[in-house]
Amino acid sequence: MVLINDHRVLINDNLGVSEGPIRAVFRVYFLISFLLLGLVGSQVVKCVNKVRILQGQSLTMAQMTGWFQSTDIAKCLIKMRRLPGGPLLGSFMVLAALLAPVSDLLTSALVTLERGNGRCIFQTGLVIDISAMTWAVPPPNGYAALVAQSAQLASFYNGCSLGIYTKATLASDFCAEVTQDLLGTWSCEDVLKDHTFSSLLSVNEIATTLETQGLLYSGYSHTFDIRADNYTTQLILWSPSVGDQAKTEFTVKASIDQGFQYEADKVMKSYECHVDPLSADIATIRKILASMQAETTLSQWIYDLPSLIYDGSKSSATEYSTGWLELRLNSMTMVQGADAQAVNLPLKNPLRDDGKYGCWIYQISIHIVVIALAAAVLINLSGLILFWLILLMRIGRKGKEMEPFPNNQLTWMLHAARESVFGSQQHGVDISATPTKERMLRDWKFDWVSNGIGGRCLRLLKKSDPTVANAAVFSPSSTLFSPSGSPSEPLLASPPMKNTAPMNSPLSYPQSMMVQQWTQQHQYESVSQNQGRY
């Protein structure tokens, strides 16, 4: 069963799941979603830049970064003082980078296993059915009484309601629901008229005084501890408002000794008990009470009260006496309503009995924040995919003419290789092997080459490029230099280098390389190359 309660989605264990798999599902969902955000976002950045190029705009290097992750975003902000991909897409990258770890932390913290109310299948137990009542005095010491009292204790300790239950079981997870399991309840309250009696007075004298004061009905019953010298302690008295032959509902008055010392004066605290008028099915409760012999029933049901009111022979009355009085009277009513049976099946009446009982179960709690975050990620991913499709339709076939288009580390490496080839074309270098795919980068390397002025520099070049001098380079005067660039003794005899510069160039190849300078305009534009564009 799935419920929504107090900003949480609750899934009970009747579905046979635990919080571990649910937490894993959310983590995998967020992992895949943010991975897709990165992949789709990279394509969106690429398509946006293509649209700008087609519109005749030039692009800054910050706009050409592609989709960055958290550390790369930080580096870009620190080094370039710009958001990668531009202000709008860069803000989206920052948001995605922040939400990725936050989603995992929230999943760990807000997808938890909790205990809460649920509905469990009722097998057999105590079931109230007023059509089957035959007892005039419900037995207080039978199995039905044990089930009735144990169910209330279990419900109480599980944080649920005391009351007169439609059905009860010995299950320790019993936890009555007000709307489905309760017919109603007895309600007891302190009348705030405590009386103190001498320890020398007899039980009858105390009872008579309390009756005179209106704190007991006639026909009372009692229980107490008595010593050999006739001193008593832990005295409990109670009485019904009607006699055995009344055949009507009744109320109860009770008085409880607060102390435990035999020679000490007795402080008697008095209570009044009645069926709560707001009970869900007070008519059924009234019928159950009317079927009892009230005085005889209370005289038998009083003997187990001391075990609830006192914690032992040398303890004072508990401060929860009202609750224990209610529990005992509720149990008495349930046993009578179930005809002292505790192995009954649920009633075959779906309007009154769903065949289940309120129980305390483990539930998987998913906070609404996790649900909202998952929905927000899905919405943003869907929106990004839609935006990407719109951009693809807008670019059309022109997009293929612009490939390869630098948008990530590999494509920028590819572009660097292409720039190296195109930059060498003016010296007569064959560009037929210009790389067009990332896989062609396997034929390229980063190595030392001659800088044309007696030293060397690092450059991107093909593995078969003869310009590498195996850690030794030539100066313009053909004097061999060491790798550090300092003159040394001739190591090899070499012919002069062939001039491959254009015919109208007055410079040799090394000299032309020496005067050639790269300007750092930090822009990416479409330029002419061999009657085409690259």
Short mmCIF file of C-alpha atoms in Angstrom, two decimals:
data_model
loop_
_atom_site.label_atom_id
_atom_site.label_comp_id
_atom_site.label_asym_id
_atom_site.label_seq_id
_atom_site.Cartn_x
_atom_site.Cartn_y
_atom_site.Cartn_z
CA MET A 1 0.00 0.00 0.00
CA VAL A 2 1.27 3.46 -0.91
CA LEU A 3 0.15 6.42 1.20
CA ILE A 4 0.95 10.14 1.25
CA ASN A 5 1.22 11.55 4.75
CA ASP A 6 2.94 14.60 6.24
CA HIS A 7 5.05 15.47 3.15
CA ARG A 8 6.11 11.84 2.77
CA VAL A 9 5.24 8.91 0.54
CA LEU A 10 4.89 5.76 2.65
CA ILE A 11 5.23 2.27 1.21
CA ASN A 12 4.43 -0.51 3.68
CA ASP A 13 6.18 -3.85 3.75
CA ASN A 14 3.10 -5.69 2.46
CA LEU A 15 4.59 -5.01 -0.98
CA GLY A 16 7.66 -7.03 -0.03
CA VAL A 17 10.21 -4.24 -0.55
CA SER A 18 12.75 -2.58 1.73
CA GLU A 19 14.37 0.82 1.80
CA GLY A 20 17.65 -0.45 0.27
CA PRO A 21 16.31 -1.24 -3.23
CA ILE A 22 14.13 1.89 -3.23
CA ARG A 23 17.15 4.03 -2.34
CA ALA A 24 19.17 2.28 -5.05
CA VAL A 25 16.44 2.97 -7.63
CA PHE A 26 16.56 6.70 -6.87
CA ARG A 27 20.36 6.76 -6.97
CA VAL A 28 20.49 4.95 -10.33
CA TYR A 29 17.75 7.25 -11.63
CA PHE A 30 19.68 10.38 -10.66
CA LEU A 31 22.96 8.93 -11.95
CA ILE A 32 21.49 8.14 -15.37
CA SER A 33 19.54 11.41 -15.51
CA PHE A 34 22.59 13.60 -14.82
CA LEU A 35 24.64 11.53 -17.26
CA LEU A 36 22.01 12.16 -19.93
CA LEU A 37 21.91 15.84 -18.96
CA GLY A 38 25.63 16.03 -19.67
CA LEU A 39 25.40 14.19 -23.00
CA VAL A 40 22.37 16.11 -24.25
CA GLY A 41 23.69 19.38 -22.82
CA SER A 42 26.94 18.96 -24.74
CA GLN A 43 24.98 18.56 -27.98
CA VAL A 44 22.84 21.59 -27.14
CA VAL A 45 25.94 23.73 -26.59
CA LYS A 46 27.31 22.48 -29.90
CA CYS A 47 24.10 23.20 -31.79
CA VAL A 48 23.74 26.66 -30.24
CA ASN A 49 27.27 27.51 -31.38
CA LYS A 50 26.53 26.20 -34.87
CA VAL A 51 23.48 28.45 -35.07
CA ARG A 52 25.59 31.43 -34.06
CA ILE A 53 28.19 30.62 -36.73
CA LEU A 54 25.45 30.28 -39.36
CA GLN A 55 24.17 33.70 -38.29
CA GLY A 56 27.59 35.16 -38.99
CA GLN A 57 28.63 35.55 -35.37
CA SER A 58 32.04 34.73 -33.99
CA LEU A 59 32.36 32.74 -30.79
CA THR A 60 34.43 33.40 -27.71
CA MET A 61 36.51 30.58 -26.30
CA ALA A 62 34.24 30.46 -23.23
CA GLN A 63 31.32 29.61 -25.51
CA MET A 64 33.29 26.78 -27.13
CA THR A 65 33.96 24.76 -23.99
CA GLY A 66 31.17 22.23 -24.43
CA TRP A 67 29.48 20.75 -21.34
CA PHE A 68 31.67 20.97 -18.25
CA GLN A 69 31.47 19.05 -14.98
CA SER A 70 31.90 20.62 -11.56
CA THR A 71 35.70 20.84 -11.36
CA ASP A 72 36.02 22.05 -14.96
CA ILE A 73 33.39 24.73 -14.32
CA ALA A 74 35.40 25.96 -11.36
CA LYS A 75 38.61 26.03 -13.43
CA CYS A 76 36.88 27.99 -16.18
CA LEU A 77 35.53 30.53 -13.71
CA ILE A 78 38.94 30.93 -12.08
CA LYS A 79 41.07 31.00 -15.22
CA MET A 80 38.78 32.80 -17.70
CA ARG A 81 36.43 34.66 -15.38
CA ARG A 82 33.61 33.41 -17.58
CA LEU A 83 30.89 30.77 -17.36
CA PRO A 84 31.52 27.88 -19.77
CA GLY A 85 29.10 27.71 -22.69
CA GLY A 86 27.87 31.26 -22.14
CA PRO A 87 25.78 32.79 -19.33
CA LEU A 88 22.56 30.81 -19.89
CA LEU A 89 23.95 27.36 -20.59
CA GLY A 90 26.74 27.95 -18.08
CA SER A 91 24.18 28.62 -15.34
CA PHE A 92 22.44 25.38 -16.28
CA MET A 93 25.77 23.52 -16.03
CA VAL A 94 26.38 24.98 -12.55
CA LEU A 95 22.90 23.96 -11.42
CA ALA A 96 23.33 20.40 -12.72
CA ALA A 97 26.78 20.14 -11.13
CA LEU A 98 25.37 21.19 -7.74
CA LEU A 99 22.28 18.98 -7.89
CA ALA A 100 24.18 15.80 -8.77
CA PRO A 101 25.81 15.35 -5.31
CA VAL A 102 22.87 16.96 -3.51
CA SER A 103 20.47 14.39 -4.99
CA ASP A 104 22.60 11.53 -3.69
CA LEU A 105 22.81 13.05 -0.20
CA LEU A 106 19.06 13.69 -0.10
CA THR A 107 18.37 10.13 -1.22
CA SER A 108 20.52 8.77 1.61
CA ALA A 109 18.94 11.06 4.22
CA LEU A 110 15.29 11.16 3.14
CA VAL A 111 14.60 7.61 1.94
CA THR A 112 14.35 5.79 5.26
CA LEU A 113 12.75 2.84 7.01
CA GLU A 114 10.18 3.83 9.65
CA ARG A 115 7.58 2.15 11.77
CA GLY A 116 3.98 3.20 11.37
CA ASN A 117 0.36 2.15 11.19
CA GLY A 118 -0.76 -0.42 8.67
CA ARG A 119 -3.38 -3.11 8.08
CA CYS A 120 -2.54 -6.77 8.64
CA ILE A 121 -4.55 -9.87 7.78
CA PHE A 122 -6.69 -11.07 10.71
CA GLN A 123 -6.67 -14.84 11.08
CA THR A 124 -8.58 -15.73 14.25
CA GLY A 125 -9.13 -14.01 17.57
CA LEU A 126 -11.67 -12.13 19.60
CA VAL A 127 -14.47 -10.79 17.36
CA ILE A 128 -17.43 -8.81 18.71
CA ASP A 129 -20.76 -10.16 17.51
CA ILE A 130 -23.72 -9.06 19.63
CA SER A 131 -25.99 -11.59 17.92
CA ALA A 132 -24.08 -14.41 19.64
CA MET A 133 -23.93 -13.14 23.27
CA THR A 134 -25.02 -15.74 25.87
CA TRP A 135 -23.10 -14.79 29.02
CA ALA A 136 -24.60 -12.69 31.81
CA VAL A 137 -21.25 -12.34 33.59
CA PRO A 138 -18.23 -12.41 31.22
CA PRO A 139 -15.42 -14.53 32.70
CA PRO A 140 -12.42 -12.37 33.75
CA ASN A 141 -9.87 -15.20 33.79
CA GLY A 142 -10.41 -16.97 30.45
CA TYR A 143 -8.47 -16.87 27.19
CA ALA A 144 -10.77 -14.20 25.77
CA ALA A 145 -9.94 -11.89 28.69
CA LEU A 146 -6.23 -12.48 28.07
CA VAL A 147 -6.61 -11.60 24.38
CA ALA A 148 -8.70 -8.51 25.12
CA GLN A 149 -6.27 -7.13 27.68
CA SER A 150 -3.12 -8.09 25.73
CA ALA A 151 -4.42 -6.41 22.59
CA GLN A 152 -4.97 -3.19 24.50
CA LEU A 153 -1.54 -3.35 26.10
CA ALA A 154 0.07 -3.97 22.70
CA SER A 155 -1.87 -1.09 21.16
CA PHE A 156 -0.92 1.18 24.06
CA TYR A 157 2.80 0.36 23.93
CA ASN A 158 2.79 0.72 20.13
CA GLY A 159 1.47 4.25 20.56
CA CYS A 160 -2.08 3.56 19.39
CA SER A 161 -5.53 3.80 20.94
CA LEU A 162 -7.11 2.01 23.86
CA GLY A 163 -10.74 1.10 23.41
CA ILE A 164 -13.36 -1.49 22.68
CA TYR A 165 -12.13 -3.18 19.51
CA THR A 166 -14.27 -4.84 16.86
CA LYS A 167 -11.71 -7.65 16.88
CA ALA A 168 -8.48 -8.33 18.74
CA THR A 169 -5.52 -10.67 18.54
CA LEU A 170 -2.50 -11.60 20.64
CA ALA A 171 -0.15 -10.26 17.96
CA SER A 172 2.48 -7.98 19.47
CA ASP A 173 2.18 -5.61 16.49
CA PHE A 174 -1.49 -4.88 17.27
CA CYS A 175 -2.10 -1.14 16.86
CA ALA A 176 -5.76 -0.18 16.69
CA GLU A 177 -6.93 2.41 14.16
CA VAL A 178 -9.64 4.73 15.43
CA THR A 179 -11.65 4.74 12.21
CA GLN A 180 -11.63 0.99 11.52
CA ASP A 181 -10.98 -0.95 14.72
CA LEU A 182 -12.76 0.94 17.51
CA LEU A 183 -16.40 0.70 18.52
CA GLY A 184 -15.70 3.22 21.25
CA THR A 185 -14.09 3.41 24.68
CA TRP A 186 -14.65 3.84 28.37
CA SER A 187 -13.54 7.20 29.72
CA CYS A 188 -12.46 7.71 33.36
CA GLU A 189 -11.55 10.93 35.11
CA ASP A 190 -10.35 12.04 38.52
CA VAL A 191 -13.17 13.84 40.35
CA LEU A 192 -10.55 15.71 42.43
CA LYS A 193 -12.10 14.81 45.78
CA ASP A 194 -9.41 12.91 47.62
CA HIS A 195 -10.24 11.68 51.13
CA THR A 196 -7.84 10.66 53.88
CA PHE A 197 -8.80 7.83 56.24
CA SER A 198 -7.18 6.47 59.38
CA SER A 199 -5.47 3.11 59.02
CA LEU A 200 -7.60 1.93 61.95
CA LEU A 201 -10.84 2.16 59.92
CA SER A 202 -12.23 -0.97 58.30
CA VAL A 203 -12.86 -1.33 54.57
CA ASN A 204 -16.63 -1.17 55.10
CA GLU A 205 -16.31 2.06 57.10
CA ILE A 206 -14.25 3.64 54.36
CA ALA A 207 -16.66 2.45 51.65
CA THR A 208 -19.70 3.73 53.56
CA THR A 209 -18.11 7.17 53.94
CA LEU A 210 -17.26 7.33 50.24
CA GLU A 211 -20.79 6.27 49.32
CA THR A 212 -22.19 8.96 51.62
CA GLN A 213 -19.97 11.53 49.89
CA GLY A 214 -21.32 10.41 46.48
CA LEU A 215 -18.00 8.95 45.44
CA LEU A 216 -19.26 5.35 45.26
CA TYR A 217 -22.51 3.68 44.25
CA SER A 218 -24.15 1.11 46.47
CA GLY A 219 -23.34 -2.49 45.70
CA TYR A 220 -19.62 -1.88 45.68
CA SER A 221 -16.91 -4.54 45.40
CA HIS A 222 -13.37 -4.30 46.73
CA THR A 223 -9.89 -5.79 46.78
CA PHE A 224 -7.02 -5.13 49.21
CA ASP A 225 -3.98 -6.60 50.94
CA ILE A 226 -4.47 -7.48 54.62
CA ARG A 227 -1.95 -8.26 57.32
CA ALA A 228 -2.39 -10.63 60.28
CA ASP A 229 -3.17 -7.70 62.57
CA ASN A 230 -6.00 -6.66 60.21
CA TYR A 231 -4.22 -3.62 58.83
CA THR A 232 -4.94 -3.19 55.11
CA THR A 233 -3.28 -1.45 52.19
CA GLN A 234 -3.65 -0.99 48.42
CA LEU A 235 -7.42 -0.82 48.75
CA ILE A 236 -9.47 -0.56 45.54
CA LEU A 237 -13.26 -0.12 45.50
CA TRP A 238 -15.64 0.27 42.59
CA SER A 239 -19.36 -0.05 41.93
CA PRO A 240 -21.85 0.17 39.03
CA SER A 241 -24.69 2.65 38.78
CA VAL A 242 -27.29 -0.17 38.39
CA GLY A 243 -27.97 -3.57 39.91
CA ASP A 244 -27.77 -7.00 38.32
CA GLN A 245 -31.37 -7.02 37.10
CA ALA A 246 -31.39 -3.58 35.49
CA LYS A 247 -30.63 -4.82 31.93
CA THR A 248 -29.37 -1.39 30.88
CA GLU A 249 -26.09 0.39 30.34
CA PHE A 250 -24.27 1.67 33.41
CA THR A 251 -21.49 3.91 34.67
CA VAL A 252 -18.83 3.08 37.27
CA LYS A 253 -17.37 4.91 40.28
CA ALA A 254 -14.04 3.84 41.74
CA SER A 255 -11.76 4.82 44.62
CA ILE A 256 -8.09 3.82 44.89
CA ASP A 257 -5.69 3.86 47.84
CA GLN A 258 -2.63 5.89 46.83
CA GLY A 259 -0.20 4.42 49.38
CA PHE A 260 1.15 1.02 50.39
CA GLN A 261 2.11 1.24 54.08
CA TYR A 262 -0.20 -0.65 56.44
CA GLU A 263 0.02 1.73 59.41
CA ALA A 264 -0.16 4.92 57.30
CA ASP A 265 -3.37 6.84 56.69
CA LYS A 266 -5.13 5.97 53.45
CA VAL A 267 -5.48 8.66 50.79
CA MET A 268 -8.37 7.54 48.58
CA LYS A 269 -8.52 9.10 45.10
CA SER A 270 -11.92 8.80 43.42
CA TYR A 271 -12.86 8.40 39.75
CA GLU A 272 -15.96 8.34 37.57
CA CYS A 273 -16.11 6.17 34.44
CA HIS A 274 -18.59 6.14 31.58
CA VAL A 275 -18.70 5.15 27.92
CA ASP A 276 -17.49 8.02 25.79
CA PRO A 277 -20.61 9.56 24.18
CA LEU A 278 -18.58 10.22 21.02
CA SER A 279 -17.89 6.52 20.51
CA ALA A 280 -18.22 5.42 16.88
CA ASP A 281 -20.80 2.70 17.63
CA ILE A 282 -22.21 3.60 21.03
CA ALA A 283 -25.45 1.74 20.28
CA THR A 284 -23.59 -1.61 20.08
CA ILE A 285 -21.72 -0.84 23.32
CA ARG A 286 -24.97 -0.05 25.12
CA LYS A 287 -26.43 -3.39 24.03
CA ILE A 288 -23.35 -5.21 25.33
CA LEU A 289 -23.51 -3.46 28.73
CA ALA A 290 -27.26 -4.05 29.03
CA SER A 291 -26.72 -7.81 28.65
CA MET A 292 -24.51 -7.98 31.79
CA GLN A 293 -25.26 -8.37 35.46
CA ALA A 294 -23.38 -5.24 36.42
CA GLU A 295 -22.67 -5.76 40.16
CA THR A 296 -21.60 -9.39 39.82
CA THR A 297 -19.48 -8.64 36.77
CA LEU A 298 -17.55 -5.83 38.49
CA SER A 299 -17.08 -7.93 41.64
CA GLN A 300 -15.27 -10.54 39.52
CA TRP A 301 -13.32 -8.18 37.28
CA ILE A 302 -11.82 -6.17 40.17
CA TYR A 303 -9.32 -8.85 41.22
CA ASP A 304 -6.82 -8.21 38.43
CA LEU A 305 -6.88 -4.43 38.92
CA PRO A 306 -4.03 -4.31 41.52
CA SER A 307 -1.59 -5.78 38.98
CA LEU A 308 -2.33 -2.77 36.76
CA ILE A 309 -2.61 -0.05 39.41
CA TYR A 310 0.41 -1.03 41.55
CA ASP A 311 3.89 -2.15 40.53
CA GLY A 312 4.19 -4.49 43.50
CA SER A 313 3.36 -4.95 47.16
CA LYS A 314 5.53 -2.02 48.20
CA SER A 315 4.59 0.56 45.60
CA SER A 316 2.18 3.47 45.48
CA ALA A 317 -0.62 3.73 42.94
CA THR A 318 0.49 4.67 39.45
CA GLU A 319 -0.26 8.11 38.10
CA TYR A 320 -1.92 6.38 35.11
CA SER A 321 -4.74 4.85 37.12
CA THR A 322 -7.41 6.37 34.86
CA GLY A 323 -5.92 4.60 31.84
CA TRP A 324 -5.74 1.22 33.59
CA LEU A 325 -9.35 1.56 34.77
CA GLU A 326 -10.36 2.26 31.18
CA LEU A 327 -8.36 -0.72 29.92
CA ARG A 328 -10.01 -3.10 32.40
CA LEU A 329 -13.54 -1.89 31.60
CA ASN A 330 -12.83 -2.04 27.83
CA SER A 331 -11.58 -5.62 28.18
CA MET A 332 -14.69 -6.59 30.16
CA THR A 333 -16.93 -5.13 27.44
CA MET A 334 -15.03 -6.88 24.64
CA VAL A 335 -15.20 -10.30 26.31
CA GLN A 336 -18.95 -9.93 26.77
CA GLY A 337 -19.44 -8.74 23.14
CA ALA A 338 -17.44 -11.69 21.80
CA ASP A 339 -19.32 -14.18 23.99
CA ALA A 340 -16.03 -15.02 25.74
CA GLN A 341 -14.62 -16.54 22.52
CA ALA A 342 -11.15 -15.72 21.17
CA VAL A 343 -10.75 -18.07 18.20
CA ASN A 344 -13.39 -16.57 15.94
CA LEU A 345 -13.02 -15.67 12.28
CA PRO A 346 -13.71 -12.13 11.05
CA LEU A 347 -17.34 -11.29 10.39
CA LYS A 348 -18.39 -11.92 6.81
CA ASN A 349 -19.69 -8.40 6.43
CA PRO A 350 -17.49 -6.12 4.30
CA LEU A 351 -19.41 -3.06 5.48
CA ARG A 352 -18.34 -3.70 9.08
CA ASP A 353 -15.20 -5.80 8.76
CA ASP A 354 -12.40 -5.61 6.17
CA GLY A 355 -10.80 -8.82 7.46
CA LYS A 356 -7.75 -6.90 8.73
CA TYR A 357 -6.60 -5.31 11.95
CA GLY A 358 -4.54 -2.22 12.69
CA CYS A 359 -0.90 -3.17 13.13
CA TRP A 360 2.48 -1.58 13.67
CA ILE A 361 4.57 -2.24 10.57
CA TYR A 362 7.75 -1.06 8.92
CA GLN A 363 7.25 1.47 6.16
CA ILE A 364 9.56 2.98 3.58
CA SER A 365 9.38 6.76 3.91
CA ILE A 366 10.24 8.83 0.84
CA HIS A 367 10.25 12.53 1.56
CA ILE A 368 8.41 14.69 -0.93
CA VAL A 369 11.65 16.66 -1.52
CA VAL A 370 13.20 13.58 -3.18
CA ILE A 371 10.09 13.10 -5.34
CA ALA A 372 10.08 16.79 -6.29
CA LEU A 373 13.79 16.72 -7.18
CA ALA A 374 13.33 13.61 -9.32
CA ALA A 375 10.41 15.27 -11.13
CA ALA A 376 12.39 18.50 -11.64
CA VAL A 377 15.33 16.59 -13.13
CA LEU A 378 12.99 14.73 -15.49
CA ILE A 379 11.29 17.96 -16.58
CA ASN A 380 14.61 19.71 -17.23
CA LEU A 381 16.00 16.71 -19.10
CA SER A 382 12.87 16.53 -21.25
CA GLY A 383 13.05 20.27 -21.93
CA LEU A 384 16.71 20.04 -22.88
CA ILE A 385 16.03 17.17 -25.29
CA LEU A 386 13.17 19.14 -26.87
CA PHE A 387 15.43 22.20 -27.24
CA TRP A 388 18.09 20.03 -28.85
CA LEU A 389 15.61 18.66 -31.40
CA ILE A 390 14.46 22.18 -32.24
CA LEU A 391 18.06 23.28 -32.80
CA LEU A 392 18.73 20.26 -35.05
CA MET A 393 15.72 21.13 -37.19
CA ARG A 394 16.84 24.73 -37.36
CA ILE A 395 20.38 23.82 -38.46
CA GLY A 396 19.28 21.17 -40.94
CA ARG A 397 21.83 19.76 -43.37
CA LYS A 398 24.16 22.70 -42.88
CA GLY A 399 25.26 21.16 -39.62
CA LYS A 400 27.06 18.29 -41.37
CA GLU A 401 29.07 20.77 -43.48
CA MET A 402 30.46 22.26 -40.26
CA GLU A 403 31.82 18.98 -38.93
CA PRO A 404 34.10 18.24 -37.24
CA PHE A 405 32.97 20.97 -34.82
CA PRO A 406 35.03 21.36 -31.61
CA ASN A 407 32.86 20.84 -28.56
CA ASN A 408 34.81 18.70 -26.07
CA GLN A 409 38.33 17.57 -25.30
CA LEU A 410 38.57 15.03 -28.13
CA THR A 411 37.05 17.30 -30.77
CA TRP A 412 39.36 20.12 -29.70
CA MET A 413 42.34 17.72 -30.06
CA LEU A 414 41.04 16.85 -33.51
CA HIS A 415 40.72 20.53 -34.34
CA ALA A 416 44.27 21.17 -33.11
CA ALA A 417 45.54 18.44 -35.46
CA ARG A 418 43.61 19.96 -38.35
CA GLU A 419 44.94 23.42 -37.54
CA SER A 420 48.46 21.97 -37.55
CA VAL A 421 47.91 20.58 -41.07
CA PHE A 422 46.27 23.74 -42.39
CA GLY A 423 49.02 25.88 -40.87
CA SER A 424 51.63 23.82 -42.69
CA GLN A 425 49.90 24.00 -46.10
CA GLN A 426 51.63 27.25 -47.00
CA HIS A 427 54.94 25.34 -46.94
CA GLY A 428 53.79 22.76 -49.42
CA VAL A 429 52.68 20.10 -46.98
CA ASP A 430 50.21 17.56 -48.36
CA ILE A 431 46.89 17.86 -46.51
CA SER A 432 45.21 14.83 -48.05
CA ALA A 433 45.56 13.01 -44.74
CA THR A 434 43.87 15.76 -42.71
CA PRO A 435 42.12 14.04 -39.75
CA THR A 436 38.33 14.22 -39.85
CA LYS A 437 37.36 11.76 -37.09
CA GLU A 438 38.46 11.40 -33.49
CA ARG A 439 39.69 7.86 -34.14
CA MET A 440 42.26 9.27 -36.59
CA LEU A 441 44.03 10.91 -33.65
CA ARG A 442 45.67 7.55 -33.05
CA ASP A 443 48.09 8.50 -35.86
CA TRP A 444 49.10 11.74 -34.16
CA LYS A 445 51.45 12.57 -31.29
CA PHE A 446 52.76 15.47 -29.24
CA ASP A 447 56.54 15.77 -29.54
CA TRP A 448 59.60 18.01 -29.88
CA VAL A 449 60.27 19.74 -33.21
CA SER A 450 62.75 22.36 -34.38
CA ASN A 451 61.72 25.92 -33.74
CA GLY A 452 63.98 27.17 -36.56
CA ILE A 453 66.15 29.38 -34.32
CA GLY A 454 68.47 26.84 -32.81
CA GLY A 455 66.09 25.36 -30.27
CA ARG A 456 63.08 23.17 -30.09
CA CYS A 457 59.41 23.30 -29.11
CA LEU A 458 56.52 20.93 -28.46
CA ARG A 459 53.98 20.52 -31.22
CA LEU A 460 51.16 18.28 -32.42
CA LEU A 461 52.20 16.25 -35.45
CA LYS A 462 51.68 12.95 -37.20
CA LYS A 463 53.70 9.99 -35.99
CA SER A 464 55.38 9.68 -39.41
CA ASP A 465 56.29 13.40 -39.60
CA PRO A 466 60.06 13.72 -40.38
CA THR A 467 60.38 17.10 -38.66
CA VAL A 468 61.14 15.42 -35.33
CA ALA A 469 64.89 15.41 -34.78
CA ASN A 470 65.09 12.70 -32.15
CA ALA A 471 65.82 15.20 -29.41
CA ALA A 472 68.31 17.08 -31.67
CA VAL A 473 67.38 20.10 -33.83
CA PHE A 474 68.98 22.19 -36.57
CA SER A 475 69.73 25.87 -36.44
CA PRO A 476 69.34 28.03 -39.56
CA SER A 477 73.08 27.64 -40.18
CA SER A 478 72.79 23.84 -40.05
CA THR A 479 74.83 23.72 -36.84
CA LEU A 480 73.70 20.87 -34.70
CA PHE A 481 72.34 21.83 -31.30
CA SER A 482 71.80 19.70 -28.22
CA PRO A 483 68.29 19.19 -26.91
CA SER A 484 68.80 22.09 -24.51
CA GLY A 485 69.49 24.41 -27.43
CA SER A 486 73.19 25.05 -26.61
CA PRO A 487 75.91 24.59 -29.29
CA SER A 488 77.79 21.38 -29.27
CA GLU A 489 80.26 19.47 -31.39
CA PRO A 490 78.80 18.28 -34.72
CA LEU A 491 77.25 14.91 -34.13
CA LEU A 492 76.04 14.19 -37.65
CA ALA A 493 76.90 15.41 -41.12
CA SER A 494 73.71 16.64 -42.73
CA PRO A 495 72.87 18.24 -46.02
CA PRO A 496 71.32 21.68 -46.07
CA MET A 497 67.55 21.71 -45.66
CA LYS A 498 65.51 22.01 -48.78
CA ASN A 499 63.62 25.24 -49.09
CA THR A 500 59.93 24.34 -49.31
CA ALA A 501 58.64 27.89 -48.98
CA PRO A 502 56.57 29.36 -51.80
CA MET A 503 58.51 30.78 -54.73
CA ASN A 504 57.67 34.37 -53.86
CA SER A 505 58.92 33.97 -50.28
CA PRO A 506 62.42 35.34 -49.60
CA LEU A 507 62.73 33.16 -46.53
CA SER A 508 63.72 29.54 -46.10
CA TYR A 509 61.36 27.24 -44.21
CA PRO A 510 63.09 27.69 -40.83
CA GLN A 511 63.23 31.44 -41.36
CA SER A 512 59.59 31.64 -42.34
CA MET A 513 58.71 29.61 -39.23
CA MET A 514 60.74 32.04 -37.16
CA VAL A 515 58.81 35.09 -38.36
CA GLN A 516 55.43 33.41 -38.31
CA GLN A 517 53.47 34.42 -35.13
CA TRP A 518 50.08 33.23 -33.88
CA THR A 519 47.72 35.95 -32.73
CA GLN A 520 45.47 35.19 -29.76
CA GLN A 521 42.12 36.65 -30.79
CA HIS A 522 40.20 34.06 -28.71
CA GLN A 523 37.54 33.70 -31.38
CA TYR A 524 36.32 30.84 -33.52
CA GLU A 525 35.20 31.74 -37.05
CA SER A 526 34.43 30.04 -40.34
CA VAL A 527 37.24 30.90 -42.78
CA SER A 528 38.09 30.06 -46.42
CA GLN A 529 40.42 27.16 -47.15
CA ASN A 530 40.98 25.73 -50.64
CA GLN A 531 37.71 27.20 -51.92
CA GLY A 532 35.87 25.69 -48.97
CA ARG A 533 35.23 26.43 -45.30
CA TYR A 534 36.69 24.85 -42.21
#
